[in-house]
Each structure stands twice: as structure tokens, then as C-alpha cells.
Amino acid sequence: MVTRSEILIRGIVQGVGFRPFVYTQASRLALRGRVRNNSSGVVIEVEGEPDDIEVFVSQLRSNPPPLSAIESLECNHHLAPVAYSDFAILESSDETESSPAGRFVPVSADLATCADCLRELFDPHDRRYKYPFINCTNCGPRFTIVEDIPYDRARTTMCEFAMCAACLSEYQDPLNRRFHAEPIACPACGPQISIDLAVARNLLSNGKILAIKGIGGFHLACDGLNRAAVERLRERKYREDKPFALMAASVAQIRGYCQVSFEEEKLLLSEQRPIVLLERKPGCQIPEAVAPGITTLGFMLPYTPLHHLLLEDFAGPLVMTSGNVSDEPICFADAEARQRLSPIADEFLLHDRRIHMRTDDSVARVHDGRAMMLRRARGYAPAPIRTAFKFDRQVLACGAELKNTFCFGRDQHAFVSPHIGNLENLETLRSYIEGIEHFKHLFHLQPEVVAYDLHPEYLSTKYALSLDDAIQKVAVQHHHAHIASCMADNQIAGELIGVALDGLGFGTDGCLWGGEFFVADFLDAERIAHLANVPMPGGTKAIREPWRMAATYLQQTFGDNFLELDLALVAELERRDWPALRSMIASRTNCPETSSMGRLFDAVSSLLGVRAFVNYEGQAAIELEGIADRKAGGAYAFEIDGKIISARGVIRNAVEDLLNGVSAAIVSARFHRSVANLIVAIAERTRAERKLNRVALSGGVFQNLLLLKTATQLLAERGFEVFTHSRVPPNDGGISLGQAAIANARVQLRRV
């Protein structure tokens, strides 16, 4: 008996070869009907025997195209047949479900060049031989070129290129790998580059700096083995010490410079192609100027055909750093790039495919066998993060100031934006607002609730408060958002022990928190312990000059007698005007109080002579981790008095070790172990008092792999269930997800 079924599939199902997959499966089972994209997802009508339709639906569920992600599959069976004569793929429709707000289709992230396209790229007999924009349904640009949904060529920046007859034939053939591959192109009809790649390679080989237009913006590139070129790039970009990323032709080439585990190789080769932080090998030939003072290098593999061709026959890796001046957004438009990057680049390698949305490279490392995002952008965003809870109302979470992202919550999806950067200037704020407006347009989102950080001076907070009064506004404490972010990342709920360690965040008491222990859920965070407040002499100047925090901790531990200690730091204090600093602390002039663990790491780093001044966020702590002797034993003891945790014992013992000739490497290792022991001590006390056995670790301090590994191992040994970040960063790049989760929970229970 012939019957008809209607099927609606939602998720990442457009631009990933879903319709030709449906066509192939239906044809194999001799089913008839129609498939099309609309602004909800993929809609299928299929006619045939009920058993065949059952097999067809089973195949859709169990074996979808590899780049797709099915969120829901709704079937309406046993409908009257309409006597279709064949199975056809229809043009996309732009209908709505009930209103514009109902239109909702996740868009795929940009994906690295697939193996099939790579084979064609280097096949002299292929018509796309060495064509820098080869792509197919399984790879290439997506998010960075799409302007609207449904995802069709007319709604992307590729609408500016008319397909030739050969490309059109492939585009219209359901059995072809390029069927409805919207960025489809070839040398006859597609985008072109501005200079020959052989010329570009020669320029790089001769020490020149190139501005290269990529998939989501510009890179600044130079020969990664040419020390003079790297130093010149640093000087021109005003980037004194912050590490540069590297791009290598293969994993084998990377192994010449770094240790690469099985999991790290898998991450490097993934279709997302993030920058992966790897341990340098002893004797590594990469110039120190690429990543001064640290033991890791950030490597990525080519992810566009242009990259593969550029690295062809090139002797070594290339520096590939974001195409911007430090602290500004990555350039993505040609005119903007020429204006901003001309003082840096010797030459420009452009192409004429317009980028609609800028997207920087993602950064990740491997922890406990899985990827841990440090910067979530190209390759991952805007793919939605599935949540274990449902957003009853649409939420916009505005994020923090540093490493900013925003997040939209709808249904069981959290759309976390690509990394935007530090919201500290007009250019970044403009990029932030443009991104929010594009997400609203692309996913047809109209937020009814907006969540924001407590800090009144954050530009993200000011943006939230400037929105229409009809939008409900929910203030969220920074460190509560960190813990909620980790919970949402791991799809868990309910009360747990939350450990939030970072540089700073505005507390409910007006102080700058950052060494926080909570009993928390999505609704509330009870502060059960925290580092004792200490002054930050000079405010934000103390962040740029860690010696100020070291002097503060020394005075708090030893009183003014610390000036008699035989330490290099003390010898430098008179030159650094200690009397003025002491007066500032005594009068509490420009000395905000902080409980920050990040500032304690800064203090210890300066105390050990590692870093008295920093040129980028977290530098002192990163270099402190880098020198730690992983084989050293011992630890120092924090003093815990009720809710207050004092670091005086740690500082006192560290100084004693230094005066006794113990190396900075061993003191660093003992300090890291001390912080891990503190986390365990508070967790065990809380478990005994509150019967909680789950621990969530979040905040920028947990980017420190030595601390993270030590803490998670010690907690696991004592029977705790430990949750860390994977899908969003532990740093402030994950804050927006936590804000959205908290706002949703409070709105649901009318707690706002």
C-alpha cells in the first residue's frame, strides 16, 4: 500500500550535502517525492511502501552526512499520496513557520579543504588544478560568506560570480559532490588572487611580510624560521611578546619542532583546523621571537586551498598571525586592510571573494584526551551549542570585556559568537554590535531578555543597558557566569562546588573578585570561600606591572621588614619608587581591593624574577607555568580561616626557599601544587558540610595546564566528579554562555 510521509529536519542541515544525500537514499529505495530547504530546515515529502519509508527515515537518523548535525526529526506518516512520478530536489523556499521570529536554521561554520578537493587541487589533469578557491559540499566557506537564510548562493557573497556552464552542470547534478555547493567556482568563473603564488612564496622566502586575505579575514605572514623577519613583524605590529601562531604544511613538519600526541594530531587534522598549543621539543629551531619566554608553540595546518598552495615546496612553517594592529579587530575588507595594514605589510595577497563576517582563527589545546577551547571562532562558530535546558524566552547575553563573545539563547540552542576580542576601543565595539545585528538577522532572533556583567564600565554592560526598556534586563555576577558556563558546557544542572579563578571580575560587594569558591547552580552562587582581599596599587597599572602585586604581598606577609630581605625584587624597589607605592597602599588611594588568584600568580612570577612588567594579558602567569620543574616535589600551605584564604604562608615559604637557594623552577612547581591543594581542601570541606561531590573548574587561571592537570588529578583521586571546559573557553570567552544560562533560569522562576 503506497503512503506518503512528511518529514521536517532541523539542525545543521543546509550547506552540508543533506539534500543530495536524501535524493540518493530515496532513489536507492525507489521512493518518490520532493526535498527542499526552507527557513526551518530541510523538508521532505516521500511516497512509497510503509516499510521502505521506515528504512529511509532510519537512514536519515543513523547515517546522515558527516558535516550535518540533526537537532530534531519530525515525521507525519500515513498521509494520502499525491502520485509523484519521481524524486526531485526543489529550490529553497523562504516561507516562515508562523512569523519571522519562527524562521530558524543553524548555519555551518567554515570548514577546512576536504581530501577529495585536495586531490583535485594537485591533479594536473583536473580543471581546478592549483585553483586557490576549490571547494565542494563537504568543505569551504560558509558562515563568513552567508548573508541570509535559506543558505543559497543568491544569499552569499558568491552571488557576485556567475557560474560557468561546467560549474552549473555540477551544481545541478544531485549525484555530484558539488551539488548545491554554494561557493562552487573554477578558474573560468570564480574568484581570483591579486598576485601569483610563486611571487608570494618568493617574497616570504626573502624575509618579506605579507598581508594575506583568507576565509574570515587577513593574516600577517612571514617565514617562521627567519628571526629577522619575525622581529620586524613584532616591531611593526606593536606586539612585543605575545606569541605568534604558525602554519605548517603537515603534521610531520610540526613534529620537527613540537611534541604531538595522538589526540593533538587528531585535533590538528580536524575539519575545524584550530591553532593547537603544543610543547616545544628541546633544541627546537623556531626562533625565540615567535613565542618569547614560553615553552609552547601554537601550530595549525592549512585550511584553505590558498594556504596549501602557498606552503607547497616552502622550506618551513609560516608565521600566520591575525591581520590587525594589536588590540584592534582582525581586518576583513580590502580597503580597511590596505589602510590599517600598509604600515606592517610589504605586499598584499588579495582575492575578490568578499568576506561578509570577520572570523579569527580558533585556539585550542588538549586536556584529558579532549579539546579544550581557548578561543572559539573559525571552524566552530556559529554552530550552536546544544543545552540540556530549554530557553523559554529568547536571551541575549552580552559577555565580558576581555576576550568578548556574545551569546543568543533559543529553544535548546546557545549561539555563541566567534571571538571578538577586548571591548576597549571603538573599532572592537563596532565589530561587536555588527556581529549581534548579523546573528539577529541570520537566525531571526529577537531577544526578550538581555544578560550583562555587573561591572558598570564594561562596554558590553553599557550596550545592554542602552537597549529598549521592553527587553528584560538581568545582571549576572562574573564568576557565577564562569561556573554556569562550565555547567552548560558539560550539560549538567543542580548544585555543585564551583571554583572560579581568574584575573578579575566585579563582585557583589564592589571589590574585584577572582579567587572564588561557590556552592552554585544556575540560579544562585553562594560564596563559601575566597582569597583574602589585597590592594591593587595603581588599579589596572598593577596588572601591567606585576612587581606592584609582589611588593604588596611581601609587605602584607613581612611588614616593612620585607625591605631587608635579600631578594632581587627588593633591590629593585627603590628604583621603582616604593615609598610612593607604600603611601598609596596606606591611604588606599587608587588601590581597589581584589581577591584575584590571577594577581597572586602575577605576584609570585615577579617574586621569582620571571616577569616584573607584562606586555599582554596573562604573560606573567604563562611564563611562571613555563619555568616550573614538573618533577619537583613539595608544596606550600594557604591559611584558611572560615571563608577567608590567606596567601601569607605561601609567600613566606616561597621566600624562605628562594633565600635558601632553591631554584625558581622548583618554587614555581611548589606554588602550582599549593593552589591545587587549596582547591582540594575547600572541596573536601564543602563535601563534608554540604554533601556535594561535583566540582566545576572555570576561569582564565584554568588555561594553565599544569594547574588544571594537578587539580583534576588530585580531585579525582579523592573521588570527586570533576567538570572542566571543552566546547567554550574557561576564560572570559565562555562568560556569555553562563550569563545566558543564569538569565534563563531566573526568568523561568521569576527571580528577576
XYZ file of C-alpha atoms in Angstrom, residues 147-729:
583
model
C 24.169 36.948 4.307
C 20.763 35.358 4.887
C 18.918 32.052 5.018
C 17.913 29.723 3.480
C 21.551 29.077 2.610
C 21.628 29.547 -1.172
C 24.191 31.140 -3.461
C 21.992 34.185 -4.001
C 22.200 34.884 -0.268
C 26.002 34.634 -0.090
C 28.816 36.841 -1.324
C 29.319 34.298 -4.135
C 26.254 35.804 -5.814
C 28.737 38.208 -7.401
C 30.210 35.390 -9.532
C 28.091 33.882 -12.322
C 28.724 30.149 -12.716
C 30.173 28.899 -15.984
C 28.417 26.048 -17.822
C 30.709 23.391 -16.332
C 30.199 24.575 -12.739
C 26.454 24.968 -13.280
C 26.250 21.380 -14.536
C 27.941 20.106 -11.351
C 25.835 22.394 -9.185
C 22.614 20.997 -10.642
C 23.585 17.306 -10.572
C 22.250 15.598 -7.401
C 24.846 12.845 -7.738
C 27.769 15.274 -7.942
C 29.854 16.184 -4.903
C 29.278 19.836 -5.737
C 25.502 19.692 -5.963
C 24.321 22.978 -4.463
C 27.782 23.704 -3.068
C 27.039 27.411 -2.882
C 30.682 28.642 -3.088
C 31.308 26.461 -6.187
C 33.815 28.057 -8.573
C 36.605 27.342 -11.028
C 39.337 29.381 -12.757
C 36.909 30.313 -15.546
C 34.193 31.846 -13.375
C 35.301 32.199 -9.776
C 37.356 34.454 -7.530
C 40.921 35.322 -8.427
C 44.035 36.291 -6.453
C 45.930 39.529 -6.909
C 49.483 38.183 -7.262
C 50.938 34.896 -8.431
C 51.570 32.465 -5.592
C 55.104 31.783 -6.805
C 55.791 35.506 -6.376
C 54.223 35.415 -2.893
C 56.375 32.442 -1.865
C 59.480 34.198 -3.155
C 58.657 37.326 -1.141
C 58.217 35.248 2.021
C 61.458 33.362 1.358
C 63.255 36.707 1.108
C 62.074 37.855 4.523
C 59.109 39.979 3.464
C 55.874 40.351 5.411
C 52.654 39.600 3.511
C 49.089 40.573 4.349
C 47.085 37.586 3.113
C 43.312 37.676 2.711
C 41.876 34.402 3.942
C 38.467 32.921 4.619
C 37.376 35.145 7.511
C 39.887 37.961 7.457
C 43.525 38.841 6.918
C 46.674 37.196 8.220
C 50.074 38.793 8.510
C 52.586 36.191 7.370
C 56.352 35.798 7.275
C 58.908 32.993 7.196
C 58.639 31.302 10.595
C 62.338 30.364 10.566
C 63.583 33.846 9.700
C 64.339 35.540 13.026
C 64.845 38.982 11.497
C 61.506 38.814 9.662
C 59.689 37.724 12.831
C 61.257 40.523 14.860
C 60.392 43.047 12.149
C 56.770 41.868 12.225
C 56.718 42.303 16.010
C 58.093 45.798 15.746
C 55.668 46.906 13.045
C 52.624 45.336 14.704
C 53.467 46.766 18.140
C 53.246 43.278 19.594
C 56.207 42.955 21.913
C 55.913 39.455 23.358
C 52.511 37.887 22.695
C 53.034 34.597 20.822
C 52.524 34.348 17.081
C 50.701 31.388 15.542
C 52.439 29.195 12.984
C 51.098 27.310 9.970
C 52.921 24.190 8.777
C 52.372 22.101 5.674
C 51.879 18.817 7.556
C 51.819 17.122 10.946
C 55.185 15.586 10.061
C 56.656 19.067 9.707
C 55.168 20.116 13.057
C 56.738 17.068 14.725
C 60.113 18.502 13.793
C 59.518 21.284 16.296
C 56.944 20.068 18.845
C 55.684 17.037 20.719
C 52.427 15.878 19.110
C 50.236 13.284 20.857
C 47.599 11.182 19.122
C 44.842 13.474 20.428
C 46.724 16.599 19.371
C 47.269 15.201 15.878
C 43.567 14.427 15.629
C 42.721 17.998 16.638
C 45.211 19.474 14.167
C 43.700 17.385 11.359
C 40.058 18.031 12.296
C 37.828 19.809 9.797
C 37.849 22.849 12.119
C 41.664 23.218 11.883
C 42.229 25.276 15.058
C 45.551 26.581 16.253
C 46.725 23.895 18.709
C 49.100 24.695 21.568
C 51.940 22.160 21.621
C 55.059 21.641 23.737
C 58.312 22.677 22.071
C 60.917 19.978 21.584
C 64.380 20.533 23.105
C 66.576 22.242 20.523
C 63.562 23.455 18.532
C 64.744 25.630 15.627
C 61.777 28.020 15.731
C 63.174 31.453 16.675
C 62.521 32.555 20.250
C 60.898 35.695 18.819
C 57.898 33.640 17.664
C 56.829 32.884 21.256
C 59.178 34.599 23.711
C 59.544 33.163 27.191
C 57.143 30.235 26.884
C 57.511 26.520 26.245
C 54.596 26.083 23.832
C 54.022 26.929 20.193
C 50.652 27.423 18.508
C 50.562 25.437 15.260
C 47.793 24.986 12.711
C 47.566 23.186 9.397
C 46.422 24.757 6.105
C 42.643 25.038 5.952
C 42.101 26.735 2.581
C 43.390 25.789 -0.888
C 45.284 29.083 -0.922
C 47.202 28.011 2.201
C 48.023 24.592 0.715
C 49.377 26.205 -2.440
C 51.313 28.856 -0.546
C 53.053 26.230 1.589
C 53.771 23.952 -1.378
C 57.560 23.485 -1.548
C 58.078 26.131 1.161
C 61.034 25.163 3.344
C 59.407 25.588 6.748
C 56.395 26.910 8.601
C 54.966 30.391 8.225
C 54.058 32.789 10.982
C 50.323 33.376 10.483
C 49.099 35.976 12.927
C 45.846 37.927 12.885
C 45.834 40.772 10.375
C 45.400 43.686 12.742
C 47.272 46.180 14.837
C 47.394 44.933 18.425
C 44.081 45.288 20.304
C 42.065 46.027 17.137
C 39.691 43.607 15.357
C 41.025 41.468 12.512
C 40.750 43.217 9.127
C 38.389 41.593 6.635
C 37.600 44.221 3.976
C 40.180 45.080 1.314
C 40.069 48.879 1.724
C 40.215 48.623 5.517
C 43.146 46.212 5.322
C 45.130 48.437 2.966
C 44.611 51.385 5.284
C 45.418 49.620 8.559
C 47.991 47.046 7.456
C 50.069 49.005 4.943
C 52.500 50.168 7.656
C 53.089 46.500 8.554
C 52.963 44.502 5.312
C 55.444 44.742 2.443
C 52.915 43.289 -0.001
C 49.248 42.242 -0.131
C 47.935 38.903 -1.383
C 44.265 39.681 -2.041
C 41.322 37.939 -3.671
C 37.982 39.244 -4.883
C 35.625 36.985 -2.899
C 34.018 39.334 -0.409
C 34.009 38.357 3.259
C 30.698 39.179 4.921
C 31.598 38.373 8.553
C 35.075 38.529 10.029
C 36.140 35.434 11.937
C 39.510 34.890 13.586
C 41.291 31.550 13.984
C 40.250 29.279 16.846
C 42.785 28.268 19.501
C 42.655 25.027 21.470
C 44.769 22.619 23.440
C 44.235 19.045 24.566
C 43.356 18.250 28.167
C 42.361 14.840 29.450
C 42.117 13.442 25.917
C 39.717 16.060 24.549
C 39.925 19.510 23.023
C 39.719 22.495 25.354
C 38.830 25.692 23.520
C 40.841 28.787 24.403
C 39.414 30.925 21.589
C 36.288 29.710 19.805
C 35.914 31.162 16.326
C 36.559 29.877 12.775
C 35.571 26.251 12.283
C 33.321 26.171 15.362
C 31.177 29.322 15.392
C 28.343 29.842 14.695
C 27.450 26.161 15.142
C 25.018 26.153 18.093
C 25.896 24.598 21.432
C 23.188 22.177 22.447
C 21.983 22.782 26.002
C 20.416 20.366 28.458
C 17.802 23.000 29.284
C 15.366 24.955 27.132
C 15.296 28.724 26.748
C 11.684 29.659 27.397
C 12.321 33.146 26.046
C 14.976 34.344 23.652
C 18.027 35.605 25.542
C 20.940 37.803 24.501
C 23.958 37.560 26.810
C 26.417 40.393 26.238
C 29.577 38.792 27.632
C 32.511 40.350 29.442
C 35.072 42.956 28.407
C 38.136 40.803 27.730
C 38.056 38.026 25.122
C 34.476 39.043 24.486
C 31.826 36.881 22.902
C 28.073 37.350 22.949
C 25.509 34.553 23.081
C 21.919 34.156 21.907
C 19.783 31.505 23.581
C 16.771 29.990 21.870
C 14.984 26.644 22.323
C 17.808 24.246 23.245
C 20.496 26.163 21.373
C 23.124 28.614 22.532
C 24.606 30.574 19.644
C 27.952 31.773 20.969
C 29.573 34.303 18.659
C 33.075 33.942 17.291
C 35.785 35.511 19.440
C 35.531 39.297 19.153
C 38.385 40.481 21.367
C 38.779 43.021 24.118
C 35.980 45.603 24.149
C 38.285 48.506 24.874
C 38.076 50.650 21.745
C 35.597 51.930 19.182
C 36.676 49.526 16.418
C 36.046 46.446 18.562
C 32.753 47.815 19.867
C 31.631 48.403 16.285
C 32.565 44.805 15.377
C 30.652 43.576 18.447
C 27.455 45.453 17.540
C 27.698 44.403 13.880
C 28.033 40.785 14.997
C 24.961 40.972 17.217
C 22.898 42.506 14.416
C 24.068 39.840 11.935
C 23.146 36.994 14.299
C 19.732 38.562 14.865
C 19.203 38.794 11.120
C 20.706 35.425 10.167
C 18.924 33.351 12.808
C 15.859 35.601 13.046
C 16.359 36.254 16.723
C 14.526 38.905 18.716
C 15.797 38.787 22.307
C 13.236 39.297 25.036
C 15.821 39.097 27.832
C 19.325 40.559 27.972
C 22.006 39.418 30.447
C 25.058 41.502 31.307
C 28.027 41.748 33.659
C 27.822 43.700 36.938
C 30.812 45.881 36.024
C 29.316 49.307 35.240
C 32.207 50.391 32.993
C 32.230 47.394 30.637
C 31.167 48.465 27.154
C 29.133 45.253 26.919
C 27.237 46.297 30.054
C 26.640 49.786 28.692
C 25.394 48.285 25.429
C 22.947 46.026 27.317
C 21.590 48.886 29.401
C 21.116 51.012 26.272
C 18.666 48.536 24.740
C 14.924 49.044 24.586
C 13.271 49.119 28.022
C 10.829 46.468 26.804
C 13.672 43.936 26.939
C 14.006 42.426 30.406
C 17.493 43.027 31.821
C 19.316 40.590 34.109
C 22.614 41.463 35.825
C 24.892 38.449 36.338
C 27.942 38.291 38.594
C 31.084 37.498 36.603
C 32.280 34.404 38.470
C 28.820 32.902 38.806
C 28.715 33.155 34.999
C 32.020 31.271 34.803
C 30.606 28.357 36.815
C 27.307 28.352 34.897
C 29.294 28.344 31.659
C 31.144 25.196 32.736
C 27.845 23.568 33.733
C 26.188 24.415 30.399
C 29.324 23.291 28.542
C 29.008 19.878 30.242
C 25.185 19.731 30.024
C 24.713 19.347 33.776
C 22.441 21.062 36.300
C 21.881 21.204 40.037
C 24.053 22.355 42.922
C 27.778 21.746 42.841
C 31.073 23.135 44.095
C 32.246 25.890 41.764
C 35.843 27.093 41.625
C 36.285 30.316 39.635
C 39.867 31.578 39.404
C 40.783 34.437 37.086
C 42.279 37.904 36.770
C 39.328 39.922 37.956
C 35.575 40.328 37.859
C 33.246 42.767 39.579
C 31.928 41.316 42.842
C 28.618 41.910 44.563
C 30.491 43.859 47.268
C 32.099 46.240 44.776
C 35.528 44.618 45.083
C 37.368 42.884 42.272
C 36.966 39.142 42.778
C 38.999 36.363 41.182
C 39.838 33.654 43.734
C 36.346 32.324 44.376
C 34.734 29.161 45.719
C 30.975 28.706 45.481
C 28.117 26.373 46.048
C 26.299 27.165 42.845
C 23.595 26.249 40.388
C 22.081 28.223 37.507
C 20.032 30.363 39.882
C 22.441 31.288 42.654
C 26.085 31.225 43.709
C 26.837 31.219 47.432
C 30.382 32.452 48.051
C 31.738 29.893 50.518
C 35.427 30.891 50.417
C 37.746 33.313 48.673
C 41.273 34.671 48.721
C 41.719 37.489 51.213
C 41.396 40.917 49.675
C 44.632 42.770 48.984
C 45.117 46.231 47.490
C 45.977 46.643 43.804
C 48.212 49.722 43.940
C 47.601 51.783 40.839
C 44.496 49.817 39.814
C 44.909 48.499 36.275
C 48.568 49.581 36.399
C 49.119 46.712 38.847
C 48.002 44.316 36.109
C 50.614 45.664 33.691
C 53.289 45.817 36.413
C 53.212 42.598 38.491
C 56.029 43.861 40.756
C 53.383 46.023 42.431
C 51.410 42.939 43.483
C 54.607 41.200 44.616
C 55.533 44.186 46.815
C 52.002 44.280 48.231
C 52.049 40.591 49.168
C 55.552 40.904 50.654
C 54.513 43.830 52.848
C 51.349 42.046 53.960
C 53.404 38.970 54.886
C 56.523 40.509 56.475
C 55.519 44.098 57.188
C 58.048 46.792 56.272
C 60.807 44.378 57.320
C 60.496 42.781 53.892
C 62.780 45.576 52.665
C 65.639 43.804 54.468
C 65.133 40.559 52.514
C 67.975 39.628 50.199
C 65.788 39.381 47.114
C 66.371 40.807 43.649
C 62.839 42.220 43.652
C 63.508 44.147 46.873
C 66.753 45.548 45.494
C 64.796 46.978 42.554
C 62.039 48.552 44.653
C 63.817 51.797 45.500
C 64.346 52.443 41.802
C 60.662 51.729 41.234
C 59.647 54.308 43.857
C 58.497 52.046 46.679
C 57.835 54.949 49.133
C 55.210 56.392 46.780
C 53.627 52.957 46.363
C 53.625 52.358 50.131
C 51.916 55.698 50.696
C 49.326 54.786 48.071
C 48.607 51.480 49.841
C 48.455 53.087 53.298
C 45.964 55.722 52.183
C 44.128 53.325 49.852
C 44.486 55.880 47.068
C 43.773 54.253 43.698
C 44.051 50.853 45.378
C 40.960 48.762 44.633
C 40.624 45.629 46.756
C 40.976 42.291 44.986
C 40.712 38.608 45.829
C 42.154 37.653 42.447
C 44.096 34.427 42.016
C 45.436 35.842 38.756
C 47.045 38.715 40.649
C 48.590 36.220 43.103
C 50.130 34.358 40.141
C 51.468 37.728 38.947
C 52.970 38.410 42.371
C 54.758 35.058 42.538
C 56.004 35.465 38.975
C 57.567 38.814 39.865
C 58.883 37.499 43.182
C 60.769 34.773 41.298
C 62.223 37.265 38.843
C 60.202 35.885 35.939
C 58.180 38.933 34.935
C 58.023 42.371 36.615
C 56.222 44.007 33.676
C 53.879 42.407 31.136
C 53.134 43.204 27.532
C 49.984 41.098 27.191
C 47.281 39.706 29.439
C 48.371 36.691 31.482
C 52.041 36.895 30.437
C 53.429 36.677 33.977
C 51.381 33.569 34.800
C 52.111 31.905 31.447
C 55.849 32.325 31.901
C 55.621 31.204 35.537
C 53.988 27.974 34.368
C 56.640 27.633 31.660
C 59.587 27.554 34.081
C 58.016 25.095 36.557
C 60.023 21.922 37.208
C 57.444 19.193 36.574
C 59.472 16.676 38.602
C 59.791 18.822 41.734
C 58.050 17.771 44.929
C 56.674 19.729 47.847
C 54.074 22.449 48.278
C 53.251 25.443 50.428
C 50.212 25.935 52.638
C 47.462 28.509 52.297
C 45.918 29.560 55.619
C 42.142 29.032 55.708
C 40.094 30.846 58.342
C 36.399 30.262 57.729
C 35.664 31.830 54.355
C 38.946 33.746 54.116
C 42.003 32.219 52.449
C 45.308 33.929 53.177
C 48.333 33.548 50.905
C 50.775 34.756 53.552
C 52.034 31.275 54.339
C 52.619 30.595 50.650
C 54.560 33.847 50.193
C 56.569 33.265 53.394
C 57.553 29.716 52.401
C 58.379 30.726 48.830
C 60.663 33.488 50.107
C 62.361 31.082 52.523
C 63.018 28.696 49.627
C 64.490 31.469 47.498
C 66.739 32.664 50.340
C 67.916 29.062 50.809
C 68.944 28.830 47.163
C 66.013 26.803 45.857
C 65.583 27.443 42.140
C 62.747 29.496 40.715
C 61.701 26.426 38.702
C 61.127 24.393 41.878
C 59.403 27.267 43.695
C 57.073 27.690 40.725
C 56.182 23.995 40.769
C 55.516 24.091 44.520
C 53.304 27.149 44.125
C 51.220 25.440 41.448
C 50.859 22.386 43.692
C 49.817 24.678 46.560
C 46.933 26.133 44.554
C 45.817 22.639 43.515
C 45.941 21.506 47.160
C 43.860 24.535 48.161
C 41.166 23.602 45.628
C 41.051 20.071 47.049
C 40.951 21.297 50.659
C 37.972 23.601 50.056
C 36.215 20.902 48.012
C 36.661 18.306 50.763
C 35.434 20.699 53.455
C 32.391 21.577 51.361
C 31.635 17.938 50.580
C 31.638 17.158 54.297
C 29.345 20.103 55.074
C 27.006 20.103 52.080
C 27.176 16.528 50.741
C 28.216 17.751 47.272
C 30.605 15.663 45.195
C 30.723 17.522 41.857
C 33.308 20.230 41.177
C 33.289 22.682 38.239
C 36.564 24.455 37.417
C 36.349 27.683 35.411
C 38.091 30.996 34.847
C 41.160 32.086 32.942
C 43.594 30.670 35.511
C 42.499 27.195 34.380
C 44.088 27.800 30.986
C 47.207 26.867 32.973
C 47.585 23.206 32.047
C 49.958 22.393 34.912
C 47.453 23.638 37.485
C 44.480 22.104 35.689
C 46.074 18.665 35.397
C 47.272 18.675 39.003
C 43.946 19.849 40.424
C 41.794 17.449 38.369
C 44.068 14.518 39.226
C 44.026 15.252 42.960
C 40.256 15.762 42.974
C 39.656 12.553 41.041
C 41.908 10.606 43.435
C 39.658 11.754 46.270
C 36.525 10.610 44.498
C 35.214 13.916 43.153
C 33.442 14.170 39.813
C 35.288 16.980 38.052
C 33.965 19.136 35.206
C 36.176 21.302 33.013
C 35.611 23.198 29.804
C 35.629 21.788 26.295
C 33.105 23.447 23.968
C 33.657 27.016 25.195
C 36.777 28.520 26.778
